[in-house]
Coordinates of C-alpha atoms in Angstrom, one line a residue:
M249 CA 93.1 185.3 65.8
G250 CA 91.1 183.8 63.0
R251 CA 88.7 187.9 62.9
V252 CA 88.6 189.4 59.6
L253 CA 88.4 192.9 59.9
N254 CA 86.8 195.4 57.7
L255 CA 89.3 198.5 57.5
E256 CA 87.5 200.2 54.3
K257 CA 87.3 203.4 56.1
F258 CA 90.9 203.0 58.0
Y259 CA 94.6 204.7 56.9
V260 CA 96.8 201.5 58.2
A261 CA 100.4 203.3 59.1
A262 CA 103.5 201.0 59.2
T263 CA 106.6 202.8 60.6
S264 CA 110.0 201.8 60.8
N265 CA 113.5 202.5 61.3
I266 CA 115.0 200.9 57.8
G267 CA 116.8 204.1 56.6
S268 CA 118.0 204.9 60.1
P269 CA 121.6 203.8 59.8
L270 CA 121.7 205.5 56.2
L271 CA 120.8 208.8 57.6
V272 CA 122.7 209.0 60.3
G273 CA 125.9 208.2 58.4
S274 CA 125.1 210.1 55.3
K275 CA 127.6 213.1 54.1
T276 CA 124.4 214.6 52.2
N277 CA 121.3 216.8 53.3
V278 CA 120.1 217.4 50.1
R279 CA 116.3 215.9 51.0
E280 CA 115.6 214.4 47.6
T281 CA 118.8 212.5 47.6
L282 CA 117.9 210.9 51.3
V283 CA 114.6 210.1 50.1
R284 CA 115.7 208.4 47.4
R285 CA 118.2 206.4 49.1
V286 CA 115.8 205.3 52.3
I287 CA 113.2 204.2 49.8
Q288 CA 115.9 201.9 47.8
E289 CA 116.9 200.4 51.2
A290 CA 113.2 199.3 52.1
R291 CA 113.0 198.0 48.8
D292 CA 116.2 196.1 49.2
Q293 CA 115.4 194.9 52.6
M294 CA 111.8 194.1 51.9
R295 CA 110.1 191.3 49.7
P296 CA 108.5 193.2 46.8
E297 CA 105.2 191.5 47.6
I298 CA 105.1 193.4 50.7
F299 CA 106.7 196.7 49.8
D300 CA 104.5 197.2 46.6
R301 CA 101.3 196.6 49.0
F302 CA 102.2 200.1 50.3
D303 CA 100.0 203.2 48.5
R304 CA 102.2 205.8 49.9
V305 CA 106.2 205.8 51.4
L306 CA 107.0 208.7 53.8
V307 CA 110.8 209.5 54.9
F308 CA 110.5 211.7 57.9
N309 CA 112.9 213.9 59.0
R310 CA 115.0 213.6 62.0
L311 CA 112.9 215.0 65.3
S312 CA 114.0 218.5 66.3
Y313 CA 115.1 218.8 70.0
E314 CA 111.9 220.8 70.7
V315 CA 109.7 218.2 68.9
Q316 CA 112.1 215.5 71.2
I317 CA 110.7 217.5 74.4
E318 CA 107.4 217.5 73.6
V319 CA 107.2 213.9 73.1
G320 CA 109.0 213.3 76.4
R321 CA 106.2 216.0 77.8
L322 CA 103.4 214.0 76.7
H323 CA 104.7 210.7 77.7
L324 CA 105.4 211.9 81.1
Q325 CA 101.9 213.3 81.3
W326 CA 100.5 210.5 80.5
E327 CA 102.3 208.3 83.3
I328 CA 101.8 211.4 86.2
E329 CA 98.0 210.5 85.2
A330 CA 98.5 206.8 85.7
Q331 CA 100.6 207.5 89.3
E332 CA 97.5 209.6 89.7
R333 CA 95.3 206.8 89.9
R334 CA 97.2 204.8 92.1
G335 CA 97.2 207.7 94.6
Y336 CA 100.4 209.4 94.0
K337 CA 100.2 213.3 92.8
I338 CA 103.2 214.9 91.0
T339 CA 102.1 218.0 90.8
E340 CA 104.8 219.3 87.8
C341 CA 108.3 218.5 86.5
E342 CA 111.6 220.6 86.7
A343 CA 113.2 221.5 82.9
E344 CA 116.1 219.3 83.9
A345 CA 114.0 216.1 84.8
L346 CA 112.0 216.4 81.6
K347 CA 115.5 216.8 79.9
A348 CA 116.8 213.6 81.4
I349 CA 114.2 211.8 80.2
V350 CA 114.4 213.0 76.3
R351 CA 118.6 212.1 76.8
N352 CA 116.9 209.0 78.2
G353 CA 114.3 208.4 75.6
Y354 CA 115.9 209.5 72.2
N355 CA 118.9 208.5 70.0
E356 CA 119.5 208.8 66.5
K357 CA 119.3 205.1 65.1
Q358 CA 115.9 204.3 66.8
G359 CA 114.4 208.1 67.1
A360 CA 111.9 208.4 70.2
R361 CA 111.0 205.1 70.3
R362 CA 112.1 204.8 74.1
M363 CA 110.6 208.0 75.5
R364 CA 107.7 206.4 76.9
N365 CA 109.7 203.8 79.0
A366 CA 112.1 206.9 79.9
A367 CA 109.0 208.6 81.2
R368 CA 107.8 205.7 82.8
E369 CA 111.0 204.9 84.5
A370 CA 111.4 208.5 86.3
V371 CA 108.2 208.6 87.8
Q372 CA 107.8 205.1 89.2
E373 CA 111.7 205.7 90.3
A374 CA 110.9 208.6 92.2
V375 CA 107.5 207.2 93.4
R376 CA 109.5 203.8 94.4
D377 CA 111.9 205.9 96.4
A378 CA 109.9 208.2 98.0
L379 CA 107.9 204.8 99.0
L380 CA 110.9 203.7 100.1
S381 CA 112.8 206.4 102.4
D382 CA 109.0 207.2 103.9
T383 CA 109.1 210.3 102.2
E384 CA 105.9 212.3 100.1
T385 CA 104.9 210.5 97.6
N386 CA 103.4 214.0 96.4
G387 CA 105.1 217.0 94.7
R388 CA 107.4 217.9 92.2
L389 CA 109.2 215.4 90.0
E390 CA 113.4 216.6 89.9
Y391 CA 116.3 215.3 88.7
N392 CA 119.5 215.0 90.6
C393 CA 122.3 215.4 87.8
P394 CA 125.4 213.9 90.2
R395 CA 123.3 211.0 91.2
K396 CA 121.3 210.7 87.9
A397 CA 118.1 209.9 89.7
F398 CA 114.5 211.2 89.8
F399 CA 113.2 212.3 92.8
I400 CA 109.9 213.8 94.5
N401 CA 110.3 217.0 95.7
G402 CA 107.4 217.1 98.0
K403 CA 106.6 218.6 101.5
K404 CA 105.5 216.3 104.3

């Protein structure tokens, strides 16, 4: 865009899943070995002049299920707030609905990258179906396991 930015007082972070396949397929759980292999994989995949611009390279652990639930909860809350600005009030979320969002939004290779989309799709599906069936658009977000569908359980 031709603009010059002064990032003197900022930290710039770049994330990548370069080492994900290596970590998923690894037979070792020794942290130092995994870190060394992932950093070597990053060096192999990036040009040296790019890789050497990073002051620090960090290798993150896999997200625990508890952290996945928290990430899902955050994205769900943001989507609920967005829908509330449109006039639809989801008061709470059933535990099964949150678990379904986490299942849809997390995978071993890409982590929680799709979590935001999974939360958005769940809430929008529930609101859309409520509007199409002329039922209540205010209430609790729930999940129907056999139908694999999200819905709003509200009282008309």
